[in-house]
Tab-separated table of C-alpha atoms in Angstrom:
chain	number	residue	atom	x	y	z
A	839	MET	CA	52.308	63.703	114.176
A	840	THR	CA	54.810	61.691	112.334
A	841	ASP	CA	57.995	60.675	114.391
A	842	HIS	CA	61.000	62.390	112.341
A	843	ARG	CA	63.971	60.577	114.698
A	844	VAL	CA	65.611	58.007	113.891
A	845	HIS	CA	65.260	55.146	117.037
A	846	PHE	CA	67.953	52.568	118.209
A	847	GLY	CA	67.295	49.502	120.547
A	848	ILE	CA	69.453	46.558	121.711
A	849	LYS	CA	69.732	43.374	120.596
A	850	THR	CA	71.778	40.105	123.581
A	851	THR	CA	72.141	37.273	121.668
A	852	PRO	CA	70.607	34.606	124.426
A	853	MET	CA	74.090	32.255	123.086
A	854	HIS	CA	77.152	31.619	125.207
A	855	VAL	CA	75.819	33.212	128.065
A	856	SER	CA	73.870	33.479	131.256
A	857	TYR	CA	70.132	34.671	131.592
A	858	GLU	CA	71.961	37.177	134.919
A	859	ASP	CA	73.758	38.662	132.164
A	860	ILE	CA	71.650	39.083	129.631
A	861	ARG	CA	69.069	40.743	132.597
A	862	ARG	CA	71.624	43.011	133.647
A	863	VAL	CA	71.680	44.303	130.159
A	864	TRP	CA	68.675	45.013	129.963
A	865	GLN	CA	67.585	46.797	132.894
A	866	GLU	CA	70.578	49.080	132.375
A	867	ALA	CA	68.917	49.388	129.233
A	868	ASP	CA	65.923	49.632	130.559
A	869	ALA	CA	67.097	52.934	132.517
A	870	LEU	CA	68.356	54.359	129.834
A	871	PRO	CA	65.787	56.661	127.776
A	872	GLU	CA	68.375	56.819	124.506
A	873	ILE	CA	67.531	52.962	124.057
A	874	GLU	CA	63.527	52.417	123.330
A	875	ASP	CA	63.933	48.684	122.696
A	876	ALA	CA	65.251	45.480	123.678
A	877	TRP	CA	65.752	41.908	121.410
A	878	LEU	CA	66.286	38.685	121.297
A	879	TRP	CA	67.203	35.984	118.519
A	880	ASP	CA	64.936	32.879	118.746
A	881	HIS	CA	67.551	29.737	118.396
A	882	LEU	CA	67.561	26.517	119.996
A	883	LEU	CA	71.315	26.060	119.641
A	884	PRO	CA	74.301	27.885	119.253
A	885	LEU	CA	74.831	29.051	115.906
A	886	ARG	CA	78.671	29.812	116.401
A	887	GLY	CA	81.332	28.716	119.500
A	888	PRO	CA	80.801	25.822	121.360
A	889	LYS	CA	78.524	23.075	119.819
A	890	ASP	CA	77.693	22.153	123.668
A	891	GLY	CA	77.017	26.074	124.544
A	892	GLN	CA	74.024	27.397	126.500
A	893	ALA	CA	71.145	28.809	124.493
A	894	HIS	CA	67.791	29.927	126.496
A	895	GLU	CA	64.606	29.805	124.530
A	896	SER	CA	63.500	32.876	123.292
A	897	TRP	CA	60.164	33.254	124.508
A	898	THR	CA	60.154	31.977	127.671
A	899	LEU	CA	63.598	34.694	128.325
A	900	LEU	CA	61.774	37.545	126.787
A	901	ALA	CA	58.355	36.426	129.245
A	902	ALA	CA	60.806	37.151	132.258
A	903	LEU	CA	62.405	40.186	131.177
A	904	ALA	CA	59.454	41.719	130.094
A	905	ALA	CA	57.952	41.092	133.530
A	906	GLN	CA	61.900	42.206	134.875
A	907	THR	CA	61.665	45.803	133.050
A	908	GLU	CA	59.341	48.598	132.885
A	909	ARG	CA	60.115	51.445	129.897
A	910	LEU	CA	61.188	49.080	127.257
A	911	ARG	CA	59.341	47.897	124.033
A	912	LEU	CA	60.421	44.140	123.224
A	913	GLY	CA	60.170	41.933	120.800
A	914	LEU	CA	62.009	38.640	119.063
A	915	LEU	CA	64.038	39.210	115.853
A	916	VAL	CA	62.716	36.935	114.686
A	917	THR	CA	60.268	34.703	116.259
A	918	SER	CA	60.692	31.407	113.382
A	919	ASN	CA	57.139	30.013	112.005
A	920	ARG	CA	58.905	26.971	111.905
A	921	ILE	CA	59.208	26.808	115.979
A	922	ARG	CA	55.227	27.319	117.043
A	923	PRO	CA	51.725	26.147	116.071
A	924	PRO	CA	50.524	29.688	114.657
A	925	ALA	CA	47.486	29.816	117.591
A	926	VAL	CA	49.931	28.552	120.274
A	927	LEU	CA	52.066	31.420	119.313
A	928	GLY	CA	49.611	34.338	119.274
A	929	LYS	CA	48.383	32.942	123.123
A	930	ILE	CA	51.950	32.921	123.774
A	931	ALA	CA	52.621	36.487	122.219
A	932	SER	CA	49.408	37.665	124.437
A	933	THR	CA	50.180	36.652	127.297
A	934	VAL	CA	53.859	38.635	126.709
A	935	ASP	CA	52.080	41.556	125.860
A	936	VAL	CA	49.852	41.197	129.042
A	937	ILE	CA	52.986	40.877	131.444
A	938	SER	CA	54.586	43.564	129.707
A	939	GLY	CA	51.884	45.865	130.008
A	940	GLY	CA	51.705	46.395	126.540
A	941	ARG	CA	55.464	46.640	125.135
A	942	LEU	CA	55.735	44.223	123.337
A	943	VAL	CA	56.559	43.956	118.797
A	944	MET	CA	55.603	40.660	117.552
A	945	GLY	CA	58.786	39.953	115.204
A	946	ILE	CA	58.754	37.257	113.575
A	947	GLY	CA	60.093	36.003	110.013
A	948	VAL	CA	59.858	32.614	107.279
A	949	GLY	CA	62.048	30.133	109.924
A	950	GLY	CA	63.406	27.634	108.668
A	951	THR	CA	64.293	26.222	104.477
A	952	HIS	CA	65.577	23.551	102.619
A	953	GLN	CA	68.979	24.520	101.781
A	954	PRO	CA	69.283	25.917	98.057
A	955	PRO	CA	70.460	23.407	95.633
A	956	GLY	CA	74.340	22.442	95.620
A	957	ALA	CA	74.154	23.484	99.907
A	958	GLY	CA	76.593	21.024	101.761
A	959	GLY	CA	75.848	19.212	104.798
A	960	ILE	CA	73.254	20.429	107.274
A	961	ALA	CA	75.274	20.131	110.419
A	962	ASP	CA	78.439	21.046	108.462
A	963	GLU	CA	77.106	24.149	106.499
A	964	ASN	CA	74.669	25.828	107.803
A	965	PRO	CA	73.680	25.400	111.861
A	966	ALA	CA	71.155	27.955	111.767
A	967	ILE	CA	69.069	25.160	110.007
A	968	ALA	CA	71.358	21.759	112.130
A	969	GLU	CA	69.418	22.663	114.759
A	970	TYR	CA	66.009	21.973	112.740
A	971	GLU	CA	67.038	18.364	112.308
A	972	ALA	CA	68.011	18.598	116.185
A	973	TYR	CA	64.960	19.780	117.375
A	974	GLY	CA	62.666	16.847	115.510
A	975	LEU	CA	61.655	19.852	113.263
A	976	PRO	CA	60.210	19.884	109.284
A	977	LEU	CA	62.029	22.504	106.740
A	978	VAL	CA	59.769	23.885	103.966
A	979	PRO	CA	60.648	25.517	100.788
A	980	PRO	CA	60.865	28.378	101.022
A	981	GLY	CA	57.591	29.149	98.775
A	982	GLU	CA	55.503	26.957	101.151
A	983	GLY	CA	57.456	29.127	104.137
A	984	ILE	CA	56.259	32.587	103.247
A	985	ALA	CA	52.859	31.282	102.633
A	986	ARG	CA	52.872	29.893	106.362
A	987	LEU	CA	53.798	32.641	107.560
A	988	GLY	CA	50.726	34.851	105.670
A	989	GLU	CA	48.391	32.383	107.438
A	990	THR	CA	49.747	33.215	110.841
A	991	VAL	CA	49.548	36.671	110.698
A	992	GLU	CA	46.264	36.322	109.582
A	993	ILE	CA	45.179	34.191	112.363
A	994	LEU	CA	47.863	36.445	115.138
A	995	ARG	CA	45.434	39.126	113.994
A	996	ARG	CA	42.384	37.166	114.296
A	997	MET	CA	43.694	35.686	118.021
A	998	TRP	CA	43.970	39.561	119.240
A	999	THR	CA	40.784	40.556	117.853
A	1000	GLN	CA	38.268	38.269	117.348
A	1001	ASP	CA	36.515	36.604	120.511
A	1002	VAL	CA	35.881	33.069	118.082
A	1003	PHE	CA	36.518	31.993	115.503
A	1004	ASP	CA	37.878	29.463	112.445
A	1005	PHE	CA	40.317	29.116	110.302
A	1006	GLU	CA	40.869	27.483	107.136
A	1007	GLY	CA	43.818	27.989	105.016
A	1008	ARG	CA	45.813	26.169	102.990
A	1009	HIS	CA	48.185	25.260	105.681
A	1010	TYR	CA	46.739	25.712	109.212
A	1011	ARG	CA	43.288	24.709	110.516
A	1012	LEU	CA	41.612	25.987	113.459
A	1013	ARG	CA	38.134	25.066	114.894
A	1014	GLY	CA	36.235	27.599	117.513
A	1015	THR	CA	39.781	29.408	118.133
A	1016	ARG	CA	39.751	31.560	122.060
A	1017	ASN	CA	42.000	33.641	123.272
A	1018	GLU	CA	41.991	35.533	126.382
A	1019	PRO	CA	43.453	37.938	127.921
A	1020	LYS	CA	43.454	39.923	125.084
A	1021	PRO	CA	46.785	41.514	124.462
A	1022	VAL	CA	46.689	45.045	125.844
A	1023	GLN	CA	46.917	46.733	122.958
A	1024	ARG	CA	44.440	47.109	120.644
A	1025	PRO	CA	44.216	46.310	118.145
A	1026	GLY	CA	47.533	43.837	119.044
A	1027	PRO	CA	50.671	44.203	118.815
A	1028	PRO	CA	52.858	45.866	116.491
A	1029	LEU	CA	54.303	43.305	113.497
A	1030	LEU	CA	57.410	43.358	112.093
A	1031	ILE	CA	58.293	40.690	109.843
A	1032	GLY	CA	62.040	40.002	109.570
A	1033	GLY	CA	63.586	39.345	105.675
A	1034	TRP	CA	64.787	40.610	102.519
A	1035	GLY	CA	63.509	38.240	99.617
A	1036	THR	CA	61.074	39.947	97.400
A	1037	ARG	CA	58.084	37.172	97.323
A	1038	LEU	CA	58.210	37.927	101.284
A	1039	LEU	CA	59.022	41.847	100.824
A	1040	ARG	CA	55.610	41.587	99.002
A	1041	LEU	CA	53.786	40.251	102.156
A	1042	ILE	CA	55.782	43.236	104.317
A	1043	ALA	CA	54.250	45.777	102.109
A	1044	GLU	CA	50.729	43.999	102.311
A	1045	ARG	CA	50.890	43.065	106.441
A	1046	ALA	CA	53.870	44.791	108.197
A	1047	ASP	CA	54.059	47.720	110.159
A	1048	ILE	CA	58.124	47.588	110.430
A	1049	TRP	CA	60.434	45.802	108.250
A	1050	ASN	CA	64.021	44.386	109.468
A	1051	ILE	CA	67.296	43.307	108.077
A	1052	PRO	CA	70.802	42.072	109.552
A	1053	GLY	CA	72.750	45.046	108.336
A	1054	GLN	CA	77.061	44.432	107.820
A	1055	PRO	CA	78.242	41.485	107.734
A	1056	HIS	CA	75.551	39.924	106.217
A	1057	HIS	CA	73.960	42.874	104.168
A	1058	SER	CA	75.723	45.837	102.731
A	1059	ILE	CA	74.299	49.297	102.320
A	1060	GLU	CA	73.812	49.218	99.006
A	1061	PHE	CA	72.013	45.942	99.117
A	1062	ILE	CA	69.979	47.135	102.042
A	1063	ALA	CA	68.714	50.209	99.694
A	1064	GLU	CA	68.365	48.136	96.599
A	1065	ARG	CA	65.842	45.919	98.916
A	1066	GLY	CA	64.457	49.157	100.530
A	1067	ARG	CA	63.417	50.013	96.512
A	1068	VAL	CA	61.706	46.544	95.910
A	1069	LEU	CA	59.479	47.508	98.974
A	1070	ASP	CA	58.689	50.463	97.550
A	1071	ALA	CA	57.392	49.174	94.366
A	1072	HIS	CA	55.782	46.764	96.086
A	1073	CYS	CA	53.760	49.479	98.717
A	1074	ALA	CA	53.559	51.637	94.960
A	1075	ASP	CA	51.366	48.587	93.213
A	1076	ILE	CA	49.173	47.748	96.471
A	1077	GLY	CA	48.599	51.651	97.113
A	1078	ARG	CA	50.342	51.592	100.270
A	1079	ASP	CA	52.361	54.854	101.529
A	1080	PRO	CA	55.638	53.613	101.927
A	1081	ARG	CA	56.496	55.530	105.126
A	1082	GLU	CA	54.144	54.060	107.287
A	1083	ILE	CA	56.438	51.276	107.336
A	1084	THR	CA	58.962	51.291	109.640
A	1085	ARG	CA	62.582	50.419	108.439
A	1086	SER	CA	64.647	48.401	111.055
A	1087	VAL	CA	68.326	47.195	110.512
A	1088	GLN	CA	70.329	45.010	112.738
A	1089	VAL	CA	74.239	46.414	113.305
A	1090	ILE	CA	76.632	44.364	115.103
A	1091	VAL	CA	78.566	47.260	117.587
A	1092	SER	CA	82.019	47.020	117.384
A	1093	TYR	CA	83.814	47.296	120.881
A	1094	ASP	CA	87.473	48.345	119.664
A	1095	ASP	CA	85.979	50.690	116.938
A	1096	PRO	CA	82.880	52.120	117.863
A	1097	ALA	CA	84.012	54.900	115.099
A	1098	ALA	CA	83.435	52.262	112.490
A	1099	THR	CA	80.295	51.691	114.112
A	1100	ARG	CA	79.125	54.682	114.005
A	1101	ALA	CA	80.201	55.196	110.543
A	1102	THR	CA	77.372	52.240	109.388
A	1103	VAL	CA	74.910	53.633	111.031
A	1104	ALA	CA	75.104	56.929	109.796
A	1105	ASP	CA	75.128	55.557	106.028
A	1106	LEU	CA	72.439	53.536	107.173
A	1107	ILE	CA	70.504	56.702	107.967
A	1108	ASP	CA	71.259	57.953	104.573
A	1109	ILE	CA	69.605	55.550	102.723
A	1110	GLY	CA	66.538	55.678	105.233
A	1111	MET	CA	66.844	53.612	107.602
A	1112	ASN	CA	65.080	55.239	111.316
A	1113	HIS	CA	64.979	52.303	113.080
A	1114	VAL	CA	68.827	50.821	114.021
A	1115	VAL	CA	69.101	47.599	116.771
A	1116	LEU	CA	72.302	48.006	117.996
A	1117	GLY	CA	73.853	43.868	118.377
A	1118	LEU	CA	75.764	43.248	121.490
A	1119	PRO	CA	79.090	40.826	121.159
A	1120	GLN	CA	79.197	38.716	123.788
A	1121	PRO	CA	80.296	38.624	126.801
A	1122	TYR	CA	78.917	41.835	127.883
A	1123	PRO	CA	81.140	44.312	129.893
A	1124	PRO	CA	79.852	45.798	132.433
A	1125	GLY	CA	78.172	49.547	131.434
A	1126	VAL	CA	77.693	48.196	128.191
A	1127	ALA	CA	74.037	49.962	127.513
A	1128	ARG	CA	75.718	53.455	128.688
A	1129	TRP	CA	78.422	52.286	126.367
A	1130	LEU	CA	76.223	52.421	123.824
A	1131	VAL	CA	73.801	55.591	124.270
A	1132	ASP	CA	77.555	57.211	124.602
A	1133	GLU	CA	79.783	55.727	122.339
A	1134	ILE	CA	76.903	55.551	119.211
A	1135	ILE	CA	73.543	57.080	120.088
A	1136	ALA	CA	74.440	59.504	121.802
A	1137	GLU	CA	77.543	60.592	118.398
A	1138	VAL	CA	75.477	59.465	115.988
A	1139	ARG	CA	73.063	62.001	116.780
A	1140	LYS	CA	75.712	64.617	117.563
A	1141	SER	CA	76.992	64.145	113.942
A	1142	ARG	CA	74.198	64.730	111.914
A	1143	ARG	CA	74.476	67.480	110.302
A	1144	ARG	CA	70.032	67.408	109.037
A	1145	PRO	CA	67.000	65.919	110.228
A	1146	GLU	CA	67.684	62.152	109.879
A	1147	ALA	CA	66.259	60.136	106.739
A	1148	GLY	CA	62.776	58.729	107.456
A	1149	THR	CA	60.146	58.389	109.628
A	1150	ALA	CA	58.565	56.271	112.521
A	1151	HIS	CA	55.261	54.199	111.788
A	1152	PRO	CA	53.448	55.813	114.738
A	1153	ARG	CA	52.848	52.486	116.559
A	1154	LEU	CA	56.637	51.256	116.944
A	1155	THR	CA	56.000	54.087	119.314
A	1156	GLU	CA	53.402	53.706	120.938
A	1157	ARG	CA	52.797	51.607	124.134
A	1158	ALA	CA	49.085	50.556	125.152
A	1159	GLY	CA	47.627	53.070	122.491
A	1160	ILE	CA	49.076	56.138	123.727
A	1161	ARG	CA	51.753	57.788	122.225
A	1162	GLY	CA	55.248	57.589	123.719
A	1163	SER	CA	58.658	56.843	123.026
A	1164	CYS	CA	59.246	52.997	123.121
A	1165	PRO	CA	61.084	51.202	119.980
A	1166	VAL	CA	63.571	48.170	119.182
A	1167	ALA	CA	66.306	46.492	119.530
A	1168	ALA	CA	70.118	44.631	118.389
A	1169	PRO	CA	71.213	42.078	115.750
A	1170	PRO	CA	72.445	38.525	115.631
A	1171	PRO	CA	75.389	36.879	114.681
A	1172	ALA	CA	73.305	35.370	111.424
A	1173	PRO	CA	70.478	36.289	110.298
A	1174	GLY	CA	67.626	34.394	112.646
């Protein structure tokens, strides 16, 4: 049966905040069924604030949080495909799915690419790219980044479903790859791809269960609606029902003006977004997950005077092959 609800998640950016504070928020959210999923981002340095501030490695942190929660679906918005080799990432994701008992959503994006012509210096103009210099990670042209992501998706699928395989791509080559244990979820965790470029939306139409895009202040309602129409056109071109793809958006919450956040969420639902990840600014006040439920989620649902727009893909609401209520969560200070 198709699920017509809009799903809500929470996102904690692991930057300038302690592990203990993130764990506290996730465990509080785990006890609140209105929050269905929880998310981290994937950056190695802070994207804003003091450059010497702490930033936790996200997949390590995700494994720890998976072991200390019971219900939330969980993942990264989004994993950078530039940081870990695809087969290594497949092994990591399989392990986290096992630790969580089948709650992982595999969120991934292109990762770092060359800046457009005319952009300033890396360290001064784009801290999201500066980390690649700091950690010795190569940047690639955008087209190559999308091609590499496509190969990574194929490798992940094979690692989760095949006993042993070789892979001969343009960018990655594997020989005799095995992966045990397999993920709890079969044929593997749901695949979320984040981004908004036209070529990337084609890959999303072909391969993804979930499309995620940052909302305001990064992108306007009108831009997100237009990108949704591009995704629809790609789906029509390949003969896929666009309703099969969950439309996920990140919204940064305002503690001072929850009414403004509610209005933004309502506008996004009106254009067909059916999964809303509420991003928490730091610091995280005590009881912030309960505050989100009371001030944002419950009030948005109460104010809806017609059925919520869109449909959620069944894979977002499954856990280990059993249909239930468990989706995704919150936005970053910058797309990542």
